[in-house]
GROMACS .gro file of C-alpha atoms in nm:
model
  513
    1MET     CA    1  -4.143   2.548   3.192
    2SER     CA    2  -3.862   2.805   3.208
    3LEU     CA    3  -3.594   2.822   3.472
    4ASP     CA    4  -3.610   3.100   3.732
    5TYR     CA    5  -3.350   3.309   3.548
    6ARG     CA    6  -3.405   3.617   3.763
    7ASN     CA    7  -3.312   3.462   4.098
    8ILE     CA    8  -3.041   3.247   3.940
    9GLY     CA    9  -2.904   3.565   3.778
   10VAL     CA   10  -2.905   3.754   4.110
   11LEU     CA   11  -2.700   3.481   4.276
   12PHE     CA   12  -2.471   3.450   3.972
   13SER     CA   13  -2.396   3.823   3.974
   14LEU     CA   14  -2.322   3.850   4.344
   15ASN     CA   15  -2.117   3.532   4.357
   16THR     CA   16  -1.922   3.628   4.043
   17LEU     CA   17  -1.808   3.946   4.218
   18ASN     CA   18  -1.721   3.739   4.523
   19ILE     CA   19  -1.514   3.492   4.326
   20PHE     CA   20  -1.312   3.782   4.184
   21LEU     CA   21  -1.248   3.904   4.538
   22ASN     CA   22  -1.160   3.549   4.647
   23VAL     CA   23  -0.902   3.534   4.368
   24VAL     CA   24  -0.754   3.858   4.501
   25VAL     CA   25  -0.743   3.711   4.854
   26SER     CA   26  -0.583   3.389   4.723
   27THR     CA   27  -0.330   3.588   4.521
   28LEU     CA   28  -0.227   3.792   4.824
   29THR     CA   29  -0.207   3.472   5.031
   30VAL     CA   30   0.019   3.308   4.771
   31TYR     CA   31   0.247   3.613   4.748
   32ILE     CA   32   0.278   3.649   5.125
   33PHE     CA   33   0.288   3.285   5.239
   34GLY     CA   34   0.348   3.066   4.930
   35THR     CA   35   0.351   2.699   5.033
   36THR     CA   36   0.523   2.749   5.371
   37PRO     CA   37   0.440   2.535   5.678
   38LYS     CA   38   0.265   2.834   5.837
   39VAL     CA   39   0.002   2.860   5.566
   40GLU     CA   40  -0.035   2.481   5.562
   41ALA     CA   41  -0.102   2.503   5.938
   42PHE     CA   42  -0.376   2.761   5.876
   43PHE     CA   43  -0.534   2.545   5.604
   44ALA     CA   44  -0.524   2.239   5.831
   45ALA     CA   45  -0.683   2.434   6.120
   46SER     CA   46  -0.957   2.550   5.884
   47LEU     CA   47  -1.005   2.189   5.777
   48LEU     CA   48  -1.038   2.087   6.142
   49GLY     CA   49  -1.309   2.351   6.181
   50THR     CA   50  -1.483   2.212   5.875
   51ALA     CA   51  -1.467   1.870   6.040
   52VAL     CA   52  -1.675   2.006   6.330
   53SER     CA   53  -1.922   2.155   6.084
   54ARG     CA   54  -1.946   1.824   5.901
   55PHE     CA   55  -1.997   1.638   6.228
   56VAL     CA   56  -2.310   1.848   6.276
   57ASN     CA   57  -2.410   1.810   5.908
   58THR     CA   58  -2.593   2.141   5.880
   59GLY     CA   59  -2.630   2.125   5.502
   60GLN     CA   60  -2.789   1.782   5.508
   61LEU     CA   61  -3.022   1.877   5.794
   62VAL     CA   62  -3.138   2.188   5.609
   63GLU     CA   63  -3.222   1.975   5.305
   64ILE     CA   64  -3.441   1.749   5.516
   65VAL     CA   65  -3.596   2.019   5.734
   66VAL     CA   66  -3.688   2.264   5.455
   67SER     CA   67  -3.949   2.020   5.323
   68ARG     CA   68  -4.096   1.997   5.675
   69TYR     CA   69  -4.077   2.378   5.700
   70HIS     CA   70  -4.287   2.426   5.384
   71ARG     CA   71  -4.540   2.167   5.499
   72THR     CA   72  -4.576   2.316   5.849
   73LYS     CA   73  -4.604   2.668   5.709
   74GLN     CA   74  -4.886   2.560   5.477
   75GLU     CA   75  -5.072   2.346   5.730
   76VAL     CA   76  -5.017   2.545   6.054
   77SER     CA   77  -4.851   2.887   6.036
   78LYS     CA   78  -4.531   3.067   5.942
   79GLN     CA   79  -4.425   3.110   6.307
   80ALA     CA   80  -4.473   2.740   6.373
   81ALA     CA   81  -4.253   2.659   6.074
   82MET     CA   82  -3.987   2.902   6.195
   83SER     CA   83  -3.986   2.739   6.539
   84ILE     CA   84  -3.861   2.420   6.370
   85ILE     CA   85  -3.547   2.602   6.254
   86ALA     CA   86  -3.503   2.755   6.601
   87THR     CA   87  -3.519   2.415   6.773
   88LEU     CA   88  -3.276   2.263   6.527
   89CYS     CA   89  -3.039   2.558   6.573
   90ASN     CA   90  -3.042   2.513   6.952
   91TYR     CA   91  -2.937   2.149   6.924
   92MET     CA   92  -2.681   2.189   6.646
   93THR     CA   93  -2.494   2.490   6.785
   94GLY     CA   94  -2.479   2.321   7.126
   95ILE     CA   95  -2.333   2.004   6.974
   96ALA     CA   96  -2.085   2.209   6.768
   97LEU     CA   97  -1.966   2.400   7.075
   98LEU     CA   98  -1.918   2.074   7.267
   99LEU     CA   99  -1.720   1.920   6.978
  100THR     CA  100  -1.502   2.230   6.952
  101LEU     CA  101  -1.413   2.204   7.321
  102VAL     CA  102  -1.336   1.832   7.283
  103PHE     CA  103  -1.109   1.898   6.982
  104ILE     CA  104  -0.924   2.170   7.174
  105ALA     CA  105  -0.888   1.952   7.484
  106SER     CA  106  -0.736   1.671   7.276
  107GLY     CA  107  -0.430   1.883   7.199
  108THR     CA  108  -0.256   1.745   6.891
  109GLY     CA  109  -0.419   1.402   6.922
  110ILE     CA  110  -0.681   1.454   6.650
  111ILE     CA  111  -0.437   1.662   6.447
  112ASN     CA  112  -0.197   1.365   6.437
  113LEU     CA  113  -0.470   1.163   6.267
  114LEU     CA  114  -0.554   1.440   6.020
  115VAL     CA  115  -0.201   1.531   5.903
  116PRO     CA  116   0.045   1.266   6.030
  117GLY     CA  117   0.312   1.377   5.782
  118PHE     CA  118   0.349   1.729   5.926
  119GLN     CA  119   0.630   1.835   6.160
  120GLU     CA  120   0.551   1.857   6.533
  121ASP     CA  121   0.590   2.236   6.549
  122THR     CA  122   0.345   2.271   6.258
  123LYS     CA  123   0.096   2.050   6.441
  124TRP     CA  124   0.116   2.274   6.748
  125SER     CA  125   0.063   2.577   6.525
  126ILE     CA  126  -0.254   2.410   6.392
  127TRP     CA  127  -0.380   2.360   6.749
  128GLN     CA  128  -0.308   2.721   6.845
  129ILE     CA  129  -0.493   2.857   6.541
  130TYR     CA  130  -0.786   2.624   6.605
  131CYS     CA  131  -0.817   2.749   6.964
  132ILE     CA  132  -0.932   3.077   6.805
  133THR     CA  133  -1.107   2.971   6.484
  134GLY     CA  134  -1.281   2.667   6.634
  135PHE     CA  135  -1.529   2.885   6.822
  136LEU     CA  136  -1.644   3.034   6.492
  137MET     CA  137  -1.800   2.700   6.392
  138PRO     CA  138  -2.115   2.721   6.611
  139ILE     CA  139  -2.173   3.071   6.470
  140GLN     CA  140  -2.121   2.945   6.114
  141ILE     CA  141  -2.362   2.658   6.172
  142ALA     CA  142  -2.632   2.895   6.297
  143THR     CA  143  -2.567   3.115   5.992
  144ASN     CA  144  -2.612   2.819   5.756
  145LEU     CA  145  -2.937   2.712   5.920
  146PHE     CA  146  -3.079   3.063   5.907
  147GLN     CA  147  -2.964   3.102   5.546
  148GLY     CA  148  -3.170   2.793   5.467
  149LEU     CA  149  -3.468   2.966   5.626
  150LEU     CA  150  -3.418   3.279   5.414
  151ASN     CA  151  -3.388   3.068   5.098
  152ALA     CA  152  -3.708   2.884   5.194
  153GLU     CA  153  -3.876   3.226   5.204
  154ASN     CA  154  -3.737   3.299   4.853
  155ILE     CA  155  -3.498   3.563   4.988
  156TYR     CA  156  -3.175   3.529   4.794
  157GLY     CA  157  -2.846   3.715   4.784
  158LYS     CA  158  -2.843   3.874   5.130
  159VAL     CA  159  -2.552   3.679   5.276
  160GLU     CA  160  -2.368   3.710   4.945
  161ILE     CA  161  -2.370   4.089   4.981
  162THR     CA  162  -2.222   4.057   5.330
  163ASN     CA  163  -1.964   3.815   5.195
  164THR     CA  164  -1.861   4.081   4.944
  165VAL     CA  165  -1.802   4.333   5.223
  166SER     CA  166  -1.608   4.080   5.434
  167LEU     CA  167  -1.391   3.983   5.135
  168VAL     CA  168  -1.303   4.348   5.074
  169LEU     CA  169  -1.200   4.371   5.440
  170ASN     CA  170  -0.996   4.050   5.396
  171VAL     CA  171  -0.811   4.207   5.104
  172LEU     CA  172  -0.733   4.518   5.308
  173ILE     CA  173  -0.618   4.314   5.610
  174LEU     CA  174  -0.382   4.101   5.399
  175ALA     CA  175  -0.249   4.400   5.204
  176ILE     CA  176  -0.180   4.608   5.515
  177TRP     CA  177  -0.114   4.350   5.785
  178GLY     CA  178   0.004   4.044   5.592
  179ASN     CA  179   0.330   3.905   5.730
  180PRO     CA  180   0.500   3.584   5.607
  181ASN     CA  181   0.612   3.510   5.965
  182SER     CA  182   0.258   3.513   6.111
  183VAL     CA  183  -0.086   3.399   5.996
  184ALA     CA  184  -0.262   3.648   6.226
  185SER     CA  185  -0.395   3.837   5.923
  186LEU     CA  186  -0.555   3.519   5.784
  187VAL     CA  187  -0.714   3.441   6.121
  188ALA     CA  188  -0.847   3.796   6.157
  189GLY     CA  189  -0.996   3.784   5.807
  190LEU     CA  190  -1.176   3.459   5.887
  191VAL     CA  191  -1.316   3.596   6.214
  192ILE     CA  192  -1.446   3.913   6.047
  193SER     CA  193  -1.604   3.718   5.761
  194VAL     CA  194  -1.796   3.477   5.987
  195LEU     CA  195  -1.918   3.747   6.227
  196ALA     CA  196  -2.023   3.981   5.944
  197GLN     CA  197  -2.234   3.710   5.778
  198PHE     CA  198  -2.397   3.615   6.107
  199LEU     CA  199  -2.492   3.974   6.195
  200THR     CA  200  -2.636   4.029   5.847
  201ILE     CA  201  -2.843   3.714   5.878
  202LEU     CA  202  -2.984   3.838   6.209
  203TYR     CA  203  -3.084   4.166   6.045
  204TYR     CA  204  -3.275   3.996   5.763
  205LEU     CA  205  -3.437   3.750   6.002
  206ARG     CA  206  -3.588   4.047   6.182
  207GLN     CA  207  -3.719   4.176   5.850
  208ILE     CA  208  -3.924   3.860   5.797
  209GLY     CA  209  -4.053   3.857   6.156
  210TYR     CA  210  -3.836   3.575   6.291
  211GLN     CA  211  -3.832   3.540   6.669
  212HIS     CA  212  -3.591   3.288   6.814
  213SER     CA  213  -3.723   3.045   7.074
  214TRP     CA  214  -3.500   2.837   7.298
  215LEU     CA  215  -3.717   2.527   7.270
  216THR     CA  216  -3.561   2.184   7.299
  217ARG     CA  217  -3.898   2.016   7.243
  218ASN     CA  218  -4.116   2.113   6.951
  219PRO     CA  219  -4.457   1.962   6.858
  220TYR     CA  220  -4.387   2.032   6.489
  221PHE     CA  221  -4.050   1.856   6.501
  222PRO     CA  222  -4.079   1.575   6.760
  223LEU     CA  223  -3.761   1.443   6.919
  224ARG     CA  224  -3.817   1.100   6.764
  225ASP     CA  225  -3.814   1.259   6.417
  226LEU     CA  226  -3.503   1.459   6.505
  227ALA     CA  227  -3.337   1.144   6.641
  228ARG     CA  228  -3.422   0.949   6.324
  229THR     CA  229  -3.286   1.230   6.108
  230LEU     CA  230  -2.970   1.262   6.318
  231SER     CA  231  -2.920   0.886   6.307
  232ALA     CA  232  -2.899   0.891   5.928
  233THR     CA  233  -2.693   1.209   5.907
  234SER     CA  234  -2.462   1.092   6.188
  235THR     CA  235  -2.378   0.778   5.994
  236TYR     CA  236  -2.314   0.999   5.694
  237MET     CA  237  -2.103   1.229   5.911
  238ILE     CA  238  -1.883   0.946   6.031
  239SER     CA  239  -1.822   0.829   5.675
  240VAL     CA  240  -1.736   1.186   5.566
  241GLN     CA  241  -1.482   1.212   5.847
  242ILE     CA  242  -1.328   0.879   5.744
  243TYR     CA  243  -1.293   1.014   5.391
  244ILE     CA  244  -1.152   1.352   5.501
  245PHE     CA  245  -0.902   1.207   5.747
  246LEU     CA  246  -0.777   0.933   5.511
  247PHE     CA  247  -0.753   1.167   5.213
  248ASN     CA  248  -0.569   1.439   5.405
  249ALA     CA  249  -0.347   1.187   5.584
  250ALA     CA  250  -0.233   1.060   5.244
  251LEU     CA  251  -0.196   1.418   5.119
  252SER     CA  252   0.020   1.518   5.418
  253LEU     CA  253   0.265   1.237   5.338
  254LEU     CA  254   0.340   1.382   4.993
  255PRO     CA  255   0.635   1.620   4.939
  256PRO     CA  256   0.621   1.952   5.134
  257GLY     CA  257   0.394   2.209   4.972
  258SER     CA  258   0.154   1.950   4.822
  259PHE     CA  259  -0.101   2.008   5.098
  260ALA     CA  260  -0.102   2.386   5.034
  261ILE     CA  261  -0.121   2.338   4.656
  262TYR     CA  262  -0.429   2.118   4.692
  263ARG     CA  263  -0.595   2.366   4.931
  264TYR     CA  264  -0.534   2.660   4.696
  265ALA     CA  265  -0.695   2.467   4.410
  266GLU     CA  266  -0.983   2.347   4.629
  267ILE     CA  267  -1.058   2.700   4.750
  268ILE     CA  268  -1.078   2.836   4.394
  269TYR     CA  269  -1.292   2.543   4.279
  270GLY     CA  270  -1.525   2.575   4.577
  271LYS     CA  271  -1.586   2.942   4.504
  272VAL     CA  272  -1.642   2.882   4.133
  273ALA     CA  273  -1.884   2.597   4.205
  274SER     CA  274  -2.076   2.817   4.447
  275VAL     CA  275  -2.104   3.086   4.181
  276PHE     CA  276  -2.236   2.868   3.904
  277MET     CA  277  -2.387   2.553   4.054
  278LEU     CA  278  -2.535   2.649   4.390
  279PRO     CA  279  -2.770   2.913   4.245
  280ILE     CA  280  -2.918   2.651   4.012
  281SER     CA  281  -2.965   2.393   4.288
  282THR     CA  282  -3.088   2.646   4.548
  283VAL     CA  283  -3.358   2.794   4.324
  284PHE     CA  284  -3.437   2.445   4.192
  285PHE     CA  285  -3.497   2.316   4.547
  286ASN     CA  286  -3.761   2.576   4.625
  287GLU     CA  287  -3.930   2.548   4.285
  288ILE     CA  288  -3.942   2.169   4.295
  289ASN     CA  289  -4.118   2.184   4.633
  290ARG     CA  290  -4.384   2.406   4.476
  291LEU     CA  291  -4.430   2.170   4.180
  292LEU     CA  292  -4.461   1.869   4.410
  293HIS     CA  293  -4.761   2.030   4.580
  294GLN     CA  294  -4.922   2.047   4.235
  295ASN     CA  295  -4.849   1.675   4.190
  296ASN     CA  296  -4.765   1.715   3.821
  297GLY     CA  297  -4.511   1.448   3.728
  298GLN     CA  298  -4.458   1.569   3.371
  299SER     CA  299  -4.385   1.925   3.483
  300ILE     CA  300  -4.134   1.795   3.737
  301LYS     CA  301  -3.956   1.579   3.479
  302ALA     CA  302  -3.939   1.867   3.232
  303PHE     CA  303  -3.807   2.105   3.498
  304VAL     CA  304  -3.539   1.855   3.605
  305SER     CA  305  -3.429   1.812   3.241
  306LYS     CA  306  -3.397   2.186   3.186
  307ASN     CA  307  -3.185   2.227   3.499
  308LEU     CA  308  -2.962   1.937   3.395
  309ASN     CA  309  -2.914   2.081   3.046
  310PHE     CA  310  -2.826   2.419   3.191
  311SER     CA  311  -2.581   2.269   3.444
  312PHE     CA  312  -2.415   2.078   3.157
  313PHE     CA  313  -2.367   2.404   2.968
  314ILE     CA  314  -2.238   2.585   3.279
  315GLY     CA  315  -1.987   2.308   3.358
  316PHE     CA  316  -1.823   2.336   3.017
  317MET     CA  317  -1.852   2.715   3.019
  318ILE     CA  318  -1.620   2.710   3.321
  319MET     CA  319  -1.389   2.427   3.218
  320LEU     CA  320  -1.315   2.539   2.860
  321PRO     CA  321  -1.180   2.893   2.918
  322PHE     CA  322  -0.978   2.779   3.218
  323TRP     CA  323  -0.827   2.493   3.017
  324ALA     CA  324  -0.750   2.739   2.737
  325GLY     CA  325  -0.578   3.014   2.934
  326GLY     CA  326  -0.583   2.928   3.303
  327ASN     CA  327  -0.214   2.839   3.330
  328TYR     CA  328  -0.110   3.180   3.194
  329LEU     CA  329  -0.352   3.360   3.426
  330LEU     CA  330  -0.235   3.163   3.731
  331TRP     CA  331   0.125   3.244   3.643
  332THR     CA  332   0.033   3.612   3.613
  333PHE     CA  333  -0.122   3.630   3.958
  334TRP     CA  334   0.061   3.361   4.156
  335GLY     CA  335   0.395   3.291   3.986
  336GLY     CA  336   0.703   3.405   4.176
  337ALA     CA  337   0.975   3.308   4.419
  338LYS     CA  338   0.730   3.153   4.669
  339PHE     CA  339   0.517   2.983   4.402
  340ASN     CA  340   0.728   2.852   4.117
  341GLU     CA  341   0.639   2.717   3.773
  342HIS     CA  342   0.598   2.363   3.906
  343ASP     CA  343   0.352   2.483   4.174
  344VAL     CA  344   0.148   2.681   3.920
  345THR     CA  345   0.133   2.383   3.683
  346ALA     CA  346   0.021   2.152   3.965
  347VAL     CA  347  -0.263   2.390   4.064
  348TYR     CA  348  -0.361   2.438   3.697
  349GLU     CA  349  -0.383   2.065   3.625
  350LEU     CA  350  -0.571   1.997   3.947
  351LEU     CA  351  -0.821   2.276   3.874
  352CYS     CA  352  -0.874   2.141   3.521
  353ILE     CA  353  -0.978   1.810   3.680
  354PHE     CA  354  -1.194   1.987   3.937
  355PHE     CA  355  -1.375   2.183   3.666
  356LEU     CA  356  -1.412   1.876   3.446
  357SER     CA  357  -1.575   1.699   3.741
  358MET     CA  358  -1.845   1.968   3.738
  359ILE     CA  359  -2.021   1.756   3.476
  360TRP     CA  360  -2.099   1.530   3.776
  361SER     CA  361  -2.147   1.814   4.026
  362GLY     CA  362  -2.447   1.953   3.837
  363PRO     CA  363  -2.657   1.636   3.830
  364TYR     CA  364  -2.537   1.551   4.184
  365MET     CA  365  -2.676   1.876   4.325
  366ILE     CA  366  -3.000   1.863   4.126
  367PHE     CA  367  -3.081   1.497   4.189
  368ARG     CA  368  -2.971   1.533   4.550
  369LYS     CA  369  -3.232   1.805   4.605
  370LEU     CA  370  -3.495   1.601   4.420
  371ALA     CA  371  -3.415   1.275   4.599
  372VAL     CA  372  -3.423   1.440   4.943
  373THR     CA  373  -3.759   1.599   4.858
  374VAL     CA  374  -3.945   1.304   4.704
  375GLY     CA  375  -3.767   1.005   4.854
  376ARG     CA  376  -3.649   0.885   5.192
  377PRO     CA  377  -3.353   1.109   5.276
  378GLU     CA  378  -3.238   0.883   5.559
  379LEU     CA  379  -3.173   0.601   5.312
  380LEU     CA  380  -2.978   0.835   5.085
  381TYR     CA  381  -2.740   0.924   5.364
  382TYR     CA  382  -2.677   0.558   5.439
  383TYR     CA  383  -2.593   0.499   5.071
  384TRP     CA  384  -2.363   0.803   5.068
  385SER     CA  385  -2.197   0.670   5.382
  386VAL     CA  386  -2.096   0.353   5.201
  387THR     CA  387  -1.982   0.557   4.901
  388HIS     CA  388  -1.757   0.776   5.117
  389VAL     CA  389  -1.588   0.478   5.281
  390VAL     CA  390  -1.531   0.304   4.946
  391SER     CA  391  -1.405   0.629   4.793
  392ALA     CA  392  -1.172   0.687   5.090
  393ALA     CA  393  -1.010   0.346   5.037
  394ILE     CA  394  -0.972   0.409   4.663
  395GLY     CA  395  -0.831   0.757   4.724
  396TYR     CA  396  -0.574   0.649   4.981
  397ALA     CA  397  -0.451   0.373   4.749
  398LEU     CA  398  -0.433   0.609   4.449
  399ILE     CA  399  -0.242   0.881   4.636
  400HIS     CA  400  -0.009   0.631   4.806
  401THR     CA  401   0.069   0.469   4.468
  402LEU     CA  402   0.063   0.759   4.220
  403GLY     CA  403   0.142   1.059   4.438
  404PHE     CA  404  -0.010   1.390   4.327
  405ARG     CA  405  -0.146   1.229   4.009
  406GLY     CA  406  -0.348   1.004   4.236
  407VAL     CA  407  -0.498   1.316   4.398
  408MET     CA  408  -0.622   1.437   4.059
  409ILE     CA  409  -0.773   1.100   3.967
  410GLN     CA  410  -0.943   1.076   4.306
  411VAL     CA  411  -1.109   1.418   4.267
  412PHE     CA  412  -1.286   1.299   3.952
  413VAL     CA  413  -1.367   0.950   4.083
  414HIS     CA  414  -1.513   1.079   4.410
  415ASN     CA  415  -1.746   1.327   4.237
  416PHE     CA  416  -1.862   1.055   3.998
  417LEU     CA  417  -1.939   0.804   4.274
  418MET     CA  418  -2.125   1.065   4.484
  419SER     CA  419  -2.344   1.168   4.190
  420LEU     CA  420  -2.452   0.810   4.120
  421VAL     CA  421  -2.637   0.774   4.452
  422PRO     CA  422  -2.914   1.036   4.405
  423ILE     CA  423  -2.948   0.963   4.033
  424LEU     CA  424  -3.008   0.593   4.097
  425ALA     CA  425  -3.230   0.670   4.399
  426VAL     CA  426  -3.469   0.880   4.190
  427ARG     CA  427  -3.450   0.646   3.892
  428LEU     CA  428  -3.532   0.335   4.097
  429GLY     CA  429  -3.756   0.487   4.363
  430LYS     CA  430  -3.948   0.767   4.193
  431ARG     CA  431  -3.937   0.708   3.819
  432THR     CA  432  -4.236   0.939   3.755
  433HIS     CA  433  -4.015   1.230   3.863
  434PHE     CA  434  -3.700   1.117   3.680
  435GLY     CA  435  -3.613   1.378   3.422
  436PHE     CA  436  -3.284   1.345   3.240
  437TYR     CA  437  -3.071   1.530   2.989
  438GLU     CA  438  -3.237   1.606   2.656
  439PRO     CA  439  -3.009   1.426   2.404
  440LYS     CA  440  -3.060   1.683   2.129
  441GLU     CA  441  -2.963   1.974   2.356
  442ILE     CA  442  -2.665   1.788   2.500
  443PHE     CA  443  -2.541   1.702   2.151
  444LYS     CA  444  -2.554   2.069   2.050
  445ILE     CA  445  -2.369   2.184   2.362
  446THR     CA  446  -2.102   1.915   2.310
  447LEU     CA  447  -2.053   2.021   1.948
  448ALA     CA  448  -2.004   2.381   2.060
  449LEU     CA  449  -1.750   2.260   2.319
  450LEU     CA  450  -1.555   2.064   2.058
  451GLY     CA  451  -1.552   2.376   1.839
  452GLY     CA  452  -1.395   2.576   2.122
  453ILE     CA  453  -1.138   2.303   2.193
  454GLY     CA  454  -1.053   2.279   1.822
  455VAL     CA  455  -0.989   2.651   1.785
  456ILE     CA  456  -0.762   2.668   2.091
  457TRP     CA  457  -0.578   2.350   1.992
  458GLY     CA  458  -0.524   2.489   1.643
  459ILE     CA  459  -0.348   2.804   1.768
  460LYS     CA  460  -0.172   2.640   2.064
  461SER     CA  461   0.164   2.622   1.885
  462TYR     CA  462   0.179   3.001   1.856
  463TRP     CA  463   0.231   3.047   2.231
  464ALA     CA  464   0.541   2.980   2.441
  465GLU     CA  465   0.543   2.831   2.790
  466MET     CA  466   0.398   3.062   3.058
  467ALA     CA  467   0.733   3.128   3.231
  468ALA     CA  468   0.875   3.268   2.906
  469TYR     CA  469   0.648   3.572   2.931
  470THR     CA  470   0.643   3.875   3.155
  471LYS     CA  471   0.346   3.900   3.392
  472LEU     CA  472   0.165   4.145   3.162
  473GLU     CA  473   0.230   3.933   2.852
  474SER     CA  474   0.116   3.619   3.036
  475PHE     CA  475  -0.206   3.793   3.144
  476LEU     CA  476  -0.282   3.912   2.790
  477VAL     CA  477  -0.219   3.566   2.642
  478GLY     CA  478  -0.430   3.392   2.908
  479ALA     CA  479  -0.714   3.644   2.883
  480PHE     CA  480  -0.714   3.624   2.501
  481LEU     CA  481  -0.731   3.243   2.499
  482ALA     CA  482  -0.999   3.230   2.770
  483ILE     CA  483  -1.217   3.495   2.600
  484LEU     CA  484  -1.173   3.342   2.255
  485SER     CA  485  -1.272   2.994   2.373
  486SER     CA  486  -1.574   3.136   2.557
  487LEU     CA  487  -1.690   3.331   2.252
  488VAL     CA  488  -1.657   3.027   2.028
  489PHE     CA  489  -1.845   2.810   2.279
  490VAL     CA  490  -2.130   3.056   2.343
  491GLY     CA  491  -2.148   3.147   1.975
  492GLY     CA  492  -2.170   2.778   1.886
  493ASN     CA  493  -2.457   2.731   2.131
  494LEU     CA  494  -2.641   3.027   1.978
  495LEU     CA  495  -2.585   2.909   1.622
  496LEU     CA  496  -2.702   2.560   1.711
  497LYS     CA  497  -3.007   2.713   1.884
  498VAL     CA  498  -2.957   2.559   2.227
  499HIS     CA  499  -3.293   2.638   2.390
  500ASP     CA  500  -3.200   2.796   2.724
  501ILE     CA  501  -2.904   2.990   2.583
  502ASN     CA  502  -3.124   3.136   2.309
  503LEU     CA  503  -3.389   3.222   2.567
  504ILE     CA  504  -3.138   3.399   2.791
  505SER     CA  505  -2.999   3.586   2.491
  506SER     CA  506  -3.350   3.701   2.393
  507LYS     CA  507  -3.424   3.822   2.745
  508ILE     CA  508  -3.098   4.020   2.756
  509LEU     CA  509  -3.162   4.178   2.415
  510ASN     CA  510  -3.518   4.269   2.510
  511ARG     CA  511  -3.393   4.428   2.832
  512ILE     CA  512  -3.134   4.632   2.637
  513LYS     CA  513  -3.400   4.750   2.391
   0.00000   0.00000   0.00000
């Protein structure tokens, strides 16, 4: 069985454009704000908004509800299935709005727990920003739920197009309005982005005949089922908040600027992961639901293996070129008076760890989708809850003891621990569906990776430190090293006849002919 290259390719293409635009936005943000307390206040307010989103756990609920959606659509009707999403949206946006009001009413109380190391005036700046951005969270939650509905209907790429438009507007707002003494331009960009995505979602929902109903009781999603689902996801939510608050509390106690450096790296990593990993897991989720209806265990195992192999290749395809030339490229775009050589090096090293951890992110996303579909998702969330609490304790100790080095170790450790839960759940609970990496393919991909590392390591002595070059020279060096490592890696995979890479190459050549 082949992967769904067409839909994966559509999402890759759109998200690749978006990551380029995100780099432009990040570059402008660095040049205008650097690592000042104002930009750290904006990042912390955004994190507080994310906390509301995580309290509601939209992503986890979509995973659970999509399986029910497919079943109801097949057994009853499409409109009945859509009413499930509507009911869930009514509850979740209401809860999110209530939480937003509670967070605002608390003043700096919750903020003191999140970033205890910040100055008092910075904490008040966080509260003021959140009074505006907090109300975007219910809209974002509705957007995420409806995006899950569109994906369930095999409609991909629509929100990504809107994201492209909103990112272009973000670039224009920062370029024209950006002021180091005010984060109003950042706030405006966030507002425009969220509203643009929501309005686009509404347009495409109309195209598929969606009609919202304000039901709070639904025969296809009884309250007892919703309560049971929320019970599991709420436990998970609490553990996530423990992790987020402990991790960021430790981060806020590091030297000034550390919080901003971590957020810059996290933003870039999050966008890259969404480009290369989410398309695989999103398309995989819908396809695996179709295969389960056929009840063919061998086909499922084979399909899981192919997705794992491809995610392994993608992880190294990202990590290798960034390791090779990323420091020079970061210096080109970000280096300057407000972001010095030490800051660039810290972001580079942290991103290298983030990208290396993608070897866990791939199997985590794939097995997570599989485990939620074929297992008992409520149990998974309880296991993840324990993992988050354990990881939070480890992370706080590492950061408190090792400083920023502890942050880098924790990034890798946390991703590893999270990936173990769904892998073990499928292995122990549904062995007939447990596909794993194909050793021969993984060996070939690893050999190609070592070839790329060897080439770059061999010519490393020819290049000076990044700060020794002008911006143009630094860009040319970084681009050359990144492209060379990529060519060696992809060429090695082709020479070693890695199955999926050869298949993609053949499809491209046939299309060109």
